[in-house]
mmCIF file of N, CA and C in Angstrom:
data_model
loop_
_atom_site.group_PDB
_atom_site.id
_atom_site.type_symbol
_atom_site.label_atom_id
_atom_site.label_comp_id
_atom_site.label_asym_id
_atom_site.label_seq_id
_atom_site.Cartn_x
_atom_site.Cartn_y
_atom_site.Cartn_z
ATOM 1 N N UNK A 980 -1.773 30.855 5.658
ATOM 2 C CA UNK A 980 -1.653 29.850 6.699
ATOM 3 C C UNK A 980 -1.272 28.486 6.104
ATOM 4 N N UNK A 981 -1.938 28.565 5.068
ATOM 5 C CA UNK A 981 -1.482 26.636 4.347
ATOM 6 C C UNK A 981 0.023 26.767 3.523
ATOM 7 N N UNK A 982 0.320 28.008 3.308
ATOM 8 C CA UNK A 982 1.753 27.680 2.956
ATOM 9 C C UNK A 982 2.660 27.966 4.092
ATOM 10 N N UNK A 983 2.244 28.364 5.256
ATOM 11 C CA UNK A 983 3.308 28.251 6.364
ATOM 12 C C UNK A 983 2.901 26.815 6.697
ATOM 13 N N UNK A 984 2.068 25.786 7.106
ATOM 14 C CA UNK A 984 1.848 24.620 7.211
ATOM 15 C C UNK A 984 2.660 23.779 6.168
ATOM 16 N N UNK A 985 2.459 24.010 5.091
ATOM 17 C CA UNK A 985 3.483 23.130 4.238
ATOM 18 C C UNK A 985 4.771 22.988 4.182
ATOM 19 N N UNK A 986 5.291 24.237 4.812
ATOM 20 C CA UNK A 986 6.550 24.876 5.146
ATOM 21 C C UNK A 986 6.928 23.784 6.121
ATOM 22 N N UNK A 987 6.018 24.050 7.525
ATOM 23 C CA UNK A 987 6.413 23.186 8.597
ATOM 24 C C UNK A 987 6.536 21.845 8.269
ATOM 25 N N UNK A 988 5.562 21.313 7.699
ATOM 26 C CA UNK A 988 5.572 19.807 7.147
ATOM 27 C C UNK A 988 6.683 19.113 6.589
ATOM 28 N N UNK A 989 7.592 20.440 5.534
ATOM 29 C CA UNK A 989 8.658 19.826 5.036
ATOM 30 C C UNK A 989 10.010 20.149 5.897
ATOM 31 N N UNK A 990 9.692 21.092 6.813
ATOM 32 C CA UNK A 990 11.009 20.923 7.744
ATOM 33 C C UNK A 990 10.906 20.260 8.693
ATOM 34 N N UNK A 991 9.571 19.547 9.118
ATOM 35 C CA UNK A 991 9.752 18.315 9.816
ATOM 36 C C UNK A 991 10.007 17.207 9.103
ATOM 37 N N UNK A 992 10.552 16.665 7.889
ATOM 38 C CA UNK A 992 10.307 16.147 6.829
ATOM 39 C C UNK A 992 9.390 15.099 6.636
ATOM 40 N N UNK A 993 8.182 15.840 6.501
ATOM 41 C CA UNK A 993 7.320 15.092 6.380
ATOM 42 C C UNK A 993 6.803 15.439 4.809
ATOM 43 N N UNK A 994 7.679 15.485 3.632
ATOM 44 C CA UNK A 994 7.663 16.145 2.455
ATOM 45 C C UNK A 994 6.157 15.609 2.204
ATOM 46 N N UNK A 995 6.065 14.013 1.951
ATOM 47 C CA UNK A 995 4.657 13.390 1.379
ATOM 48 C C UNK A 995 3.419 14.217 1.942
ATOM 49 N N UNK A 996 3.739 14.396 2.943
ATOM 50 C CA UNK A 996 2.333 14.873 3.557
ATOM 51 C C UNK A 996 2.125 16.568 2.898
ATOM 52 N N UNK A 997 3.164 16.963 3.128
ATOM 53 C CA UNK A 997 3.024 18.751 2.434
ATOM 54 C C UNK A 997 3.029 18.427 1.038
ATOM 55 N N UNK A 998 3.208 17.619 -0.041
ATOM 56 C CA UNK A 998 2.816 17.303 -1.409
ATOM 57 C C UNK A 998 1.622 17.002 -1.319
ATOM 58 N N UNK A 999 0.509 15.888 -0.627
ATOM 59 C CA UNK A 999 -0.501 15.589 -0.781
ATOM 60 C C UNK A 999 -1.400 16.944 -0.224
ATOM 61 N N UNK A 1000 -1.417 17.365 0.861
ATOM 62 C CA UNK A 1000 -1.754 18.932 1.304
ATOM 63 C C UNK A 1000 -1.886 19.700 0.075
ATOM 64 N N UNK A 1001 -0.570 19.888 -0.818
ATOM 65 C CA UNK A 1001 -0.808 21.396 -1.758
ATOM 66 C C UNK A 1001 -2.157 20.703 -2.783
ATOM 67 N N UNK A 1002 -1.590 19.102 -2.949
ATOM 68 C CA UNK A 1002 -2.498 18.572 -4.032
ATOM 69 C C UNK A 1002 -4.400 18.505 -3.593
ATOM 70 N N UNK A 1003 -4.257 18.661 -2.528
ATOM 71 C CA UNK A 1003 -5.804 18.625 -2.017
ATOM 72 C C UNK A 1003 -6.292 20.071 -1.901
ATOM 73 N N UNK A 1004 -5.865 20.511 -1.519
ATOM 74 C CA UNK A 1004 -6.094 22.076 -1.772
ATOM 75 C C UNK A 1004 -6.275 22.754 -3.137
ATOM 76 N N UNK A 1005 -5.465 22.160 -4.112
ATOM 77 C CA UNK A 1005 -5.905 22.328 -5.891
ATOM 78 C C UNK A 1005 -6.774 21.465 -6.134
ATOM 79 N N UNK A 1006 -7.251 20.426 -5.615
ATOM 80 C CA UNK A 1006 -8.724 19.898 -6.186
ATOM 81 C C UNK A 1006 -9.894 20.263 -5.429
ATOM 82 N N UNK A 1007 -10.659 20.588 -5.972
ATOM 83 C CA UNK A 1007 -12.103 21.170 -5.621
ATOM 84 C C UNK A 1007 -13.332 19.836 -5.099
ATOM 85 N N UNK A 1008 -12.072 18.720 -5.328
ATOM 86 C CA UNK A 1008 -13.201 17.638 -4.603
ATOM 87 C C UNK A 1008 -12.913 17.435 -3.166
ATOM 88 N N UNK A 1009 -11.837 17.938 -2.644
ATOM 89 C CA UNK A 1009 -11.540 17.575 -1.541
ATOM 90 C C UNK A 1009 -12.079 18.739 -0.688
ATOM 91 N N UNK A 1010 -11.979 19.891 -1.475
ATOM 92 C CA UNK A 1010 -12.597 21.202 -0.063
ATOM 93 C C UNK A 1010 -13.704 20.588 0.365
ATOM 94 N N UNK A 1011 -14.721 19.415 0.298
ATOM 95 C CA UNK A 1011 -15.739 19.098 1.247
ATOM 96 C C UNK A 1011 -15.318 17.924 2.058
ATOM 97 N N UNK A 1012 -13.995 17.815 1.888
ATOM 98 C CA UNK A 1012 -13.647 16.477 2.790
ATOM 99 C C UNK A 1012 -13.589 16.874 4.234
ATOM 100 N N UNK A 1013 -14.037 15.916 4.706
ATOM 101 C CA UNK A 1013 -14.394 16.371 6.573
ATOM 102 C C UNK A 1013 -12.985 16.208 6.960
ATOM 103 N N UNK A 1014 -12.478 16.915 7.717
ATOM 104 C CA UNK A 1014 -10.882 16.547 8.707
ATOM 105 C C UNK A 1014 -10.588 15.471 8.401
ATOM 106 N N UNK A 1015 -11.489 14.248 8.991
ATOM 107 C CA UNK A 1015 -10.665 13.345 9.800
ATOM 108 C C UNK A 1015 -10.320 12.543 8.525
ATOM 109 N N UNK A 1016 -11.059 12.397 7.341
ATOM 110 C CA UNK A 1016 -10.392 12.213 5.892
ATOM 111 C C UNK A 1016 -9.486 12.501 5.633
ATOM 112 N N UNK A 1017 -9.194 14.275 5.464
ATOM 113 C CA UNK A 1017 -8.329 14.970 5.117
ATOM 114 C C UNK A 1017 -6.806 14.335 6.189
ATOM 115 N N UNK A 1018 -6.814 14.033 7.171
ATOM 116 C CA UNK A 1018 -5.411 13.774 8.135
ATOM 117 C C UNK A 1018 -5.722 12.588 7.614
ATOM 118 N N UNK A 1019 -6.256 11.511 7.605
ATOM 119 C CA UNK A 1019 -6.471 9.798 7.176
ATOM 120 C C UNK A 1019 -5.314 10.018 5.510
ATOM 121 N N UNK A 1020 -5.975 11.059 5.163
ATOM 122 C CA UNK A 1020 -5.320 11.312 3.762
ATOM 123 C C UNK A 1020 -4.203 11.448 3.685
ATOM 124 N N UNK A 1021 -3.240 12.625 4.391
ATOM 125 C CA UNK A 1021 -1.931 12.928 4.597
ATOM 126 C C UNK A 1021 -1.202 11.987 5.349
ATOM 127 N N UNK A 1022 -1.804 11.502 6.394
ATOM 128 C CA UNK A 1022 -0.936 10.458 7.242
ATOM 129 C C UNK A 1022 -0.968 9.044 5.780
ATOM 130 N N UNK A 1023 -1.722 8.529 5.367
ATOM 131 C CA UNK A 1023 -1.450 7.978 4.953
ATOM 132 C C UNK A 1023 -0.743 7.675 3.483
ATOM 133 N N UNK A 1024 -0.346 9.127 2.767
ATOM 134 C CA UNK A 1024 0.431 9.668 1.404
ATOM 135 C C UNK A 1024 1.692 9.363 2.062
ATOM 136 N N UNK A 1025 2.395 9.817 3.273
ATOM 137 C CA UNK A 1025 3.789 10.148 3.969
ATOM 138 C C UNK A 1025 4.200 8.498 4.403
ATOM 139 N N UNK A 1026 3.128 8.092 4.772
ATOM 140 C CA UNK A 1026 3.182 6.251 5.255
ATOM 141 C C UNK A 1026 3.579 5.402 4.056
ATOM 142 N N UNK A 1027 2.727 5.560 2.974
ATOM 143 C CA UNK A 1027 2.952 4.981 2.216
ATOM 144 C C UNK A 1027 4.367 4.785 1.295
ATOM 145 N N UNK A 1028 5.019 6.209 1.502
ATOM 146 C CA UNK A 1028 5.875 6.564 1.001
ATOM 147 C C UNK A 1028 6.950 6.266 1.660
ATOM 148 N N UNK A 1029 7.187 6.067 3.210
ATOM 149 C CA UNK A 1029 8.004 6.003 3.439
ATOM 150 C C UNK A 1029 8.197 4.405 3.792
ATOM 151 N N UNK A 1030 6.920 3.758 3.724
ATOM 152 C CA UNK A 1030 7.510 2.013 3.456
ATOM 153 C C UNK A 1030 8.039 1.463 2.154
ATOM 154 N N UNK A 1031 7.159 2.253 1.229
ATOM 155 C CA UNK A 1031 8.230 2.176 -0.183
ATOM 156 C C UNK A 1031 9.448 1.962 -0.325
ATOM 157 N N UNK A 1032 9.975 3.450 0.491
ATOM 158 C CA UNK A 1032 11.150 3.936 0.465
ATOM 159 C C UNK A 1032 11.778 2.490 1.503
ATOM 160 N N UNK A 1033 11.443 2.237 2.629
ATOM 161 C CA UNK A 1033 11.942 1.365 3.308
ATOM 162 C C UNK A 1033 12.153 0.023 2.459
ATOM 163 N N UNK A 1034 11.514 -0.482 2.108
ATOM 164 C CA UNK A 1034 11.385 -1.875 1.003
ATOM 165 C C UNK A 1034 12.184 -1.294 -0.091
ATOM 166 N N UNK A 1035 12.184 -0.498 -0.776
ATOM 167 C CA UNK A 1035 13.298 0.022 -1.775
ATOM 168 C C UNK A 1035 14.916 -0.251 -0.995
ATOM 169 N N UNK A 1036 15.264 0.290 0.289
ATOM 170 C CA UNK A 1036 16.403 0.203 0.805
ATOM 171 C C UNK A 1036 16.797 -1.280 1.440
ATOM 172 N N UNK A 1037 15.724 -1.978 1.714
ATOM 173 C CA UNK A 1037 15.850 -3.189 2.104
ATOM 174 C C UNK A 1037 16.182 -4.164 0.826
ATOM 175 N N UNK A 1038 15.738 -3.718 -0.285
ATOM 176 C CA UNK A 1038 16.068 -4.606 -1.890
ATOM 177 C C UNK A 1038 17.426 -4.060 -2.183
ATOM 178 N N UNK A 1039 17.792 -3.088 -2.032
ATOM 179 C CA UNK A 1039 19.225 -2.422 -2.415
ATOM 180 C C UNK A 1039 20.266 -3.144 -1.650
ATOM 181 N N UNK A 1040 20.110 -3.159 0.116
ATOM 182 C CA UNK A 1040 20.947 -3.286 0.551
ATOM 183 C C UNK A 1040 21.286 -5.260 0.646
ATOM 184 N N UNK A 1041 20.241 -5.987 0.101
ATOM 185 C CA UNK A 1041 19.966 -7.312 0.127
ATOM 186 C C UNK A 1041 20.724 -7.282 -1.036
ATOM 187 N N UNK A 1042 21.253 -6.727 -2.322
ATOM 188 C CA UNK A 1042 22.251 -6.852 -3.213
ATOM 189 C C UNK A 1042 21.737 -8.432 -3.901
ATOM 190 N N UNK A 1043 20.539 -8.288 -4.248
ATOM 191 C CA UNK A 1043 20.260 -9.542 -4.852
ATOM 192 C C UNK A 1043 20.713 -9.412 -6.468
ATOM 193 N N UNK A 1044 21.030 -10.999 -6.592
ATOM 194 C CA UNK A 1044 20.951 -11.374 -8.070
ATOM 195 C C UNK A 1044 19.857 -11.021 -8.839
ATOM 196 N N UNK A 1045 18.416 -11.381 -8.559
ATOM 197 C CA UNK A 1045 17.925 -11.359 -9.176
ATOM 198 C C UNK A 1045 16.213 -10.590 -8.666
ATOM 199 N N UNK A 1046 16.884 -9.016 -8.599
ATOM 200 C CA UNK A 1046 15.949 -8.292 -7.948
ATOM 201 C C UNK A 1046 14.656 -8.229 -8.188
ATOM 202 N N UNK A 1047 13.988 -8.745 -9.324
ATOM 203 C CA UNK A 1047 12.932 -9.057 -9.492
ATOM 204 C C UNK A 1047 12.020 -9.795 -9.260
ATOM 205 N N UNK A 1048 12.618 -10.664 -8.975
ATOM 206 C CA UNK A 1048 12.682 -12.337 -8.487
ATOM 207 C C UNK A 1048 11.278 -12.179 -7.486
ATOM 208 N N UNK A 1049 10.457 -13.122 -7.676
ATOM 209 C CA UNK A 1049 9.165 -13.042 -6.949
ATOM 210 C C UNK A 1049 8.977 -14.393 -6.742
ATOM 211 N N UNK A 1050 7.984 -15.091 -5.519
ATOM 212 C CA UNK A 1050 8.126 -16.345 -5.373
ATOM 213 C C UNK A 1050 6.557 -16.483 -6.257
ATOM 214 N N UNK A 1051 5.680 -15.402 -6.681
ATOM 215 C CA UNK A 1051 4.482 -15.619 -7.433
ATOM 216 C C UNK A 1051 4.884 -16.506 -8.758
ATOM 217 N N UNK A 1052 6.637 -16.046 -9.547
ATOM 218 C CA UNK A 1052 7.217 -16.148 -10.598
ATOM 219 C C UNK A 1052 7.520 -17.482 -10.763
ATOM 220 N N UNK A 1053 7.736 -18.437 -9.571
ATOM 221 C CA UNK A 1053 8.547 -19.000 -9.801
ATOM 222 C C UNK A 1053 8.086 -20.538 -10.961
ATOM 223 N N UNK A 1054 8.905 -20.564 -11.434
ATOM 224 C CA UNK A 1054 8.558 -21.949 -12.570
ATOM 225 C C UNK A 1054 8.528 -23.487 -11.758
ATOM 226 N N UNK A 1055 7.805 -24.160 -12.215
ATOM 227 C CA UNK A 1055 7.606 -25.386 -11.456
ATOM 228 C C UNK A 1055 7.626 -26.183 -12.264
ATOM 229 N N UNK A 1056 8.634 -26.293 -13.289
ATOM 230 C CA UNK A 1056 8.726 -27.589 -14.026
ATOM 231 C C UNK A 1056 9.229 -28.671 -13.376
ATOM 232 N N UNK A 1057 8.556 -29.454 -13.923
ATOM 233 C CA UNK A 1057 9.037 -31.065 -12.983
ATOM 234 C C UNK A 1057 10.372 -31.323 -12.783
ATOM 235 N N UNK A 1058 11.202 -31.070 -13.697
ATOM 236 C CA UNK A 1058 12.709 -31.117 -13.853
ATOM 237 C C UNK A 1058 13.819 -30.536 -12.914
ATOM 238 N N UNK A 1059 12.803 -29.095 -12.441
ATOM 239 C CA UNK A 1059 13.602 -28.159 -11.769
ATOM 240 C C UNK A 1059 13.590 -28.869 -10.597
ATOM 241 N N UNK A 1060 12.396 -29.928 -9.939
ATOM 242 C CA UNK A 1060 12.142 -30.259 -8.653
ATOM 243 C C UNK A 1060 12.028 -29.325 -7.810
ATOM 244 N N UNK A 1061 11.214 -28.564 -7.908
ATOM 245 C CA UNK A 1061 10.756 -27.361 -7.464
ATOM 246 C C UNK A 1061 9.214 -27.865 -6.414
ATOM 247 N N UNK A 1062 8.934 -27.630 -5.155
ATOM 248 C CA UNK A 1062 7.621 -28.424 -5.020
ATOM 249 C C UNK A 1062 6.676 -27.074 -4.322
ATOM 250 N N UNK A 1063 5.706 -27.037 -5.404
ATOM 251 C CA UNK A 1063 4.492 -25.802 -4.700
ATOM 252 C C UNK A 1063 4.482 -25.804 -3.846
ATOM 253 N N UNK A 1064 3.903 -27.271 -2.888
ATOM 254 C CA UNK A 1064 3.473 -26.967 -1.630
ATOM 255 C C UNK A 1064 4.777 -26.252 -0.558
ATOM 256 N N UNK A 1065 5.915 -26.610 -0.997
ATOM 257 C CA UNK A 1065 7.055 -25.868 -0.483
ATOM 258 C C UNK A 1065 7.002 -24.660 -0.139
ATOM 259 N N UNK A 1066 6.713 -24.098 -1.281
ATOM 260 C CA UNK A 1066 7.199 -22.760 -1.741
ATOM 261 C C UNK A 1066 5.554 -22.208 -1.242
ATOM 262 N N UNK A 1067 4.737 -22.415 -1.018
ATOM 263 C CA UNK A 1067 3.667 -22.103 -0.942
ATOM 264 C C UNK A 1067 3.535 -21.848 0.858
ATOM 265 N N UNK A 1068 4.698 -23.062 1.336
ATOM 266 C CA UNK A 1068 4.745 -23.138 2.723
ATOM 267 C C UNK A 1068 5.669 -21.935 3.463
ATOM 268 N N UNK A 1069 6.865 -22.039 2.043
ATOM 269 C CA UNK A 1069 7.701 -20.694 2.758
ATOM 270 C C UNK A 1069 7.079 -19.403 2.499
ATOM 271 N N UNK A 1070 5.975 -19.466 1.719
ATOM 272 C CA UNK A 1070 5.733 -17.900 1.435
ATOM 273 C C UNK A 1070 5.211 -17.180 2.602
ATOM 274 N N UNK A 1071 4.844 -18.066 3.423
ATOM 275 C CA UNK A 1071 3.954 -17.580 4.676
ATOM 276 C C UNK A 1071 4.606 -16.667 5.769
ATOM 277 N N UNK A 1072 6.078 -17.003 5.570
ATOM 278 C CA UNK A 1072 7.030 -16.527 5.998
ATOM 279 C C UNK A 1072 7.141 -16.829 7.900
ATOM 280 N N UNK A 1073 6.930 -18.506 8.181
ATOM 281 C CA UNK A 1073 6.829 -18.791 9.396
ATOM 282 C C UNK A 1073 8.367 -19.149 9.608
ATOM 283 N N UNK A 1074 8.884 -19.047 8.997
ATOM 284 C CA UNK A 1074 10.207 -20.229 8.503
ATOM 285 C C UNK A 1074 10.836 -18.449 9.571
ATOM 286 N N UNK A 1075 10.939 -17.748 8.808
ATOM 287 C CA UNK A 1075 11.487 -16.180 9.689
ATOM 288 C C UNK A 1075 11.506 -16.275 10.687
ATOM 289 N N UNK A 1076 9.782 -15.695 10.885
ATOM 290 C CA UNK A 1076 9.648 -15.869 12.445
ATOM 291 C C UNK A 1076 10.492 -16.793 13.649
ATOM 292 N N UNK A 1077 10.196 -17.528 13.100
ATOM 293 C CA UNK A 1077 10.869 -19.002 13.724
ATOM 294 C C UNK A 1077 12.115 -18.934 13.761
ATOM 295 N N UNK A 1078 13.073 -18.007 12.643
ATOM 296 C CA UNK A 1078 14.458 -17.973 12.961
ATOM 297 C C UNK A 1078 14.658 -19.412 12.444
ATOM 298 N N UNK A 1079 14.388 -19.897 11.123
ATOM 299 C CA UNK A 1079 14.843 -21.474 10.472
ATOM 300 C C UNK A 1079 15.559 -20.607 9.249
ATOM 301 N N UNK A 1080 16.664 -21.701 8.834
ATOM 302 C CA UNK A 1080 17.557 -21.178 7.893
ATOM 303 C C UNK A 1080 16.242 -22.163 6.744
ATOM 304 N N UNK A 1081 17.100 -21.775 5.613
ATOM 305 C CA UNK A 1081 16.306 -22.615 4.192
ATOM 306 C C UNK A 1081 17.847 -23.062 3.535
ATOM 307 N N UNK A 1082 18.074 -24.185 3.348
ATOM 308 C CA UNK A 1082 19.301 -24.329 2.566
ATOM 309 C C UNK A 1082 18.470 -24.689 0.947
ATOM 310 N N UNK A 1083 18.844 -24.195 -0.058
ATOM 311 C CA UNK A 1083 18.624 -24.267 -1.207
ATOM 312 C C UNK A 1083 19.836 -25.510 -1.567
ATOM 313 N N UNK A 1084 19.694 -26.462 -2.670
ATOM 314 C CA UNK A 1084 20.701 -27.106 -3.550
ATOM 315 C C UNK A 1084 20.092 -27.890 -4.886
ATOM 316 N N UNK A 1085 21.049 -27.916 -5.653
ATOM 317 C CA UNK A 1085 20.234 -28.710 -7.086
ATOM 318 C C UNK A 1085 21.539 -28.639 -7.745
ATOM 319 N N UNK A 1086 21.322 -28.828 -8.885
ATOM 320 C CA UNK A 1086 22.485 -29.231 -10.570
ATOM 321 C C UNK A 1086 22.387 -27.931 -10.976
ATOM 322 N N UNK A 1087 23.415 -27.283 -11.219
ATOM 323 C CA UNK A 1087 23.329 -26.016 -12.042
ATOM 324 C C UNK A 1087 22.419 -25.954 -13.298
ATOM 325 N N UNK A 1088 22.192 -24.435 -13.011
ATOM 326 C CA UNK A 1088 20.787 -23.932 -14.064
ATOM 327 C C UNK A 1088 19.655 -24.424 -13.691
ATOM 328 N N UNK A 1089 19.500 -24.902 -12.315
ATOM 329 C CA UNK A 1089 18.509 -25.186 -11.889
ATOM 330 C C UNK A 1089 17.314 -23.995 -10.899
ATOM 331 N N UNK A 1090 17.826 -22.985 -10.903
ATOM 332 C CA UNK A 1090 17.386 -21.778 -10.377
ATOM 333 C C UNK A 1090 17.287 -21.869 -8.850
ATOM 334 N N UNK A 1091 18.639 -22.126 -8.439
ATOM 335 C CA UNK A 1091 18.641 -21.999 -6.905
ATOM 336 C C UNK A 1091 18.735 -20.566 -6.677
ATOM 337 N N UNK A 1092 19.556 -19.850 -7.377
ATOM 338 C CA UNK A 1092 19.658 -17.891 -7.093
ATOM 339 C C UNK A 1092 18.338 -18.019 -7.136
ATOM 340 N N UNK A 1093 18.116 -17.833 -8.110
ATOM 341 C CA UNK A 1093 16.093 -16.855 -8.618
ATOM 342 C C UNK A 1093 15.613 -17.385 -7.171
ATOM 343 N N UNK A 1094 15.285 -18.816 -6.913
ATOM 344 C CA UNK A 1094 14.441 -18.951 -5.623
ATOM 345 C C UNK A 1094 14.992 -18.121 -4.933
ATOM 346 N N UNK A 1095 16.397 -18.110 -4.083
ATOM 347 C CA UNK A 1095 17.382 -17.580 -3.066
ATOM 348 C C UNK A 1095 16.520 -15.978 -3.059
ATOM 349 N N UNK A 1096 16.515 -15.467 -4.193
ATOM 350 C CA UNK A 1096 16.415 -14.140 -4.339
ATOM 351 C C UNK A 1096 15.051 -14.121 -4.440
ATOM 352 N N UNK A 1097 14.032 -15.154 -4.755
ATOM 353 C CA UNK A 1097 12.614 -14.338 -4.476
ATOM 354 C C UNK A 1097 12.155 -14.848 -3.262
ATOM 355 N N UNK A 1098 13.094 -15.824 -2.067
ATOM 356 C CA UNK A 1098 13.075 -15.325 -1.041
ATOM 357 C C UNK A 1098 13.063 -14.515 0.086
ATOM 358 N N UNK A 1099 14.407 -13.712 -0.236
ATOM 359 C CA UNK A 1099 15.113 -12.564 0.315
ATOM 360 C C UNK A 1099 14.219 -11.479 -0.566
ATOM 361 N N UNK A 1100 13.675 -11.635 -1.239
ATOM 362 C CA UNK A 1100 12.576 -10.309 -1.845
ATOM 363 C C UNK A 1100 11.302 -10.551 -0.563
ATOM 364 N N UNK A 1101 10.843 -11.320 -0.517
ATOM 365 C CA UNK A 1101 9.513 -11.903 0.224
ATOM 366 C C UNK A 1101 9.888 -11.344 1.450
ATOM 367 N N UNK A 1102 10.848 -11.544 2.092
ATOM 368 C CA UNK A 1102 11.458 -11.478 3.568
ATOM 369 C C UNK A 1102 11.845 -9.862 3.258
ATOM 370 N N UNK A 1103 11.988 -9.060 2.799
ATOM 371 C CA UNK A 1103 12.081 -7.615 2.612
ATOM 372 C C UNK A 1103 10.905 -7.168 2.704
ATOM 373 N N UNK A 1104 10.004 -7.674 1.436
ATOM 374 C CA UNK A 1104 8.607 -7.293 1.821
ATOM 375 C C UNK A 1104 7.556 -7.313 3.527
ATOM 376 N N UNK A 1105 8.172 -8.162 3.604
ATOM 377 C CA UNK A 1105 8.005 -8.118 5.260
ATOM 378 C C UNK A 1105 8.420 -7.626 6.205
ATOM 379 N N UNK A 1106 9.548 -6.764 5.868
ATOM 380 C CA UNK A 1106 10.007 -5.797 6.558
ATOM 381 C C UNK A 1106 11.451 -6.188 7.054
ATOM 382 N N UNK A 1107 11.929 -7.447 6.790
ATOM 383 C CA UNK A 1107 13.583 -8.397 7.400
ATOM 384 C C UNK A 1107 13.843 -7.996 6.542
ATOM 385 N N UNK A 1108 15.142 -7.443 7.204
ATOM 386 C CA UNK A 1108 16.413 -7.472 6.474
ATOM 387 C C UNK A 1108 17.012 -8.656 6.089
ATOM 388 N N UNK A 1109 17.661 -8.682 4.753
ATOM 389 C CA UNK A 1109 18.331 -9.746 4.574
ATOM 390 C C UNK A 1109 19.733 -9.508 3.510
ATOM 391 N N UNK A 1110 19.978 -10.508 2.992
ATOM 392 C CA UNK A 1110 21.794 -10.108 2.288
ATOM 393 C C UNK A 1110 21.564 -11.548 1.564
ATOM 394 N N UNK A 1111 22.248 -11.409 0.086
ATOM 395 C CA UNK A 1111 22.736 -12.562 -0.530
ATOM 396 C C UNK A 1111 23.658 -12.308 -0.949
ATOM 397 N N UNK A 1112 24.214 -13.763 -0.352
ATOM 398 C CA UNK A 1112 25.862 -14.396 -0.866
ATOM 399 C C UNK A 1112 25.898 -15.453 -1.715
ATOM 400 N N UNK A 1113 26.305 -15.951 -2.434
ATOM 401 C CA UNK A 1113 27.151 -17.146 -2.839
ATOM 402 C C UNK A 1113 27.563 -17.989 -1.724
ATOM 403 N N UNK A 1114 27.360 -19.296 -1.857
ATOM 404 C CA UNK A 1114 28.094 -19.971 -0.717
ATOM 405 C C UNK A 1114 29.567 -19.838 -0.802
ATOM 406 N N UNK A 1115 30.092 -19.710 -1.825
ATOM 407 C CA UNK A 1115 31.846 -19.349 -1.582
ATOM 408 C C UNK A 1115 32.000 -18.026 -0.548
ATOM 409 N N UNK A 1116 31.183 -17.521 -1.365
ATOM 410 C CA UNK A 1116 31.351 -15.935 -0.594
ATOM 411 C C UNK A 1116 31.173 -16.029 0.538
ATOM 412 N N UNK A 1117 30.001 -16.439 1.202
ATOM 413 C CA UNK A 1117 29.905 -16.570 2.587
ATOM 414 C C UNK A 1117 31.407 -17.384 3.323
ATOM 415 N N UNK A 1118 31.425 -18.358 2.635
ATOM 416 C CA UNK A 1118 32.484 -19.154 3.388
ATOM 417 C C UNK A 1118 34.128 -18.302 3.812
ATOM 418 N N UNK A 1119 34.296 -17.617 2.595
ATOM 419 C CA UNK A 1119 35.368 -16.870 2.272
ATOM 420 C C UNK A 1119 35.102 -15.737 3.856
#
């Protein structure tokens, strides 16, 4: 019966959930798990996986410079004119909601990409889609 269930699981593709299934069934700690664990368990292996996967496709298709780019990262040397409380304000991500653009500008090598991009990382993590251009590019 549990390998026709796993069967079904992956032709509904619900692969995560029939992987976490075979894996609970080979550990001997879980045969005392009550149901509503056991589904808490699978629903949430297949969930997890598939926001991954979503935030993975949302970083791909955002074609950032600098995909790593985190606003936790960012450097605040005095020079850069970079201001915490800023960045502390956009992290909240009301600026989205709200539908407000952010124009970035400074002197080259001043890390307008890296911000740009651990913006558009932040705003992925949240589930927006987003895209980076170059201002030529856009204009073009």
């Amino acid at each position: 019966m549990q390998t026709m269930t796993i069967n079904r699981m992956r032709e509904m593709t619900l692969a995560q959930m029939a992987r976490r299934l075979a894996e609970m069934s080979d550990d001997p700690k879980c045969h005392d798990m009550n149901w509503k664990d056991a589904v808490a368990s699978l629903v949430d292996a297949e969930y997890e996986h598939r926001a991954a996967r979503r935030l993975q496709e949302l970083l791909r298709r955002a074609k950032l410079k600098y995909s790593a780019a985190t606003l936790e990262s960012i450097d605040y040397d005095p020079d850069r004119g970079v201001s915490k409380d800023l960045i502390r304000e956009l992290s909240n991500g009301r600026w989205i909601e709200q539908a407000h653009n952010v124009m970035i500008s400074g002197p080259t090598g001043t890390g307008k990409s890296y911000l740009a991009c651990a913006l558009a990382g932040s705003a992925c993590r949240r589930g927006v889609k987003t895209a980076y251009w170059r201002v030529s590019v856009f204009l073009d």
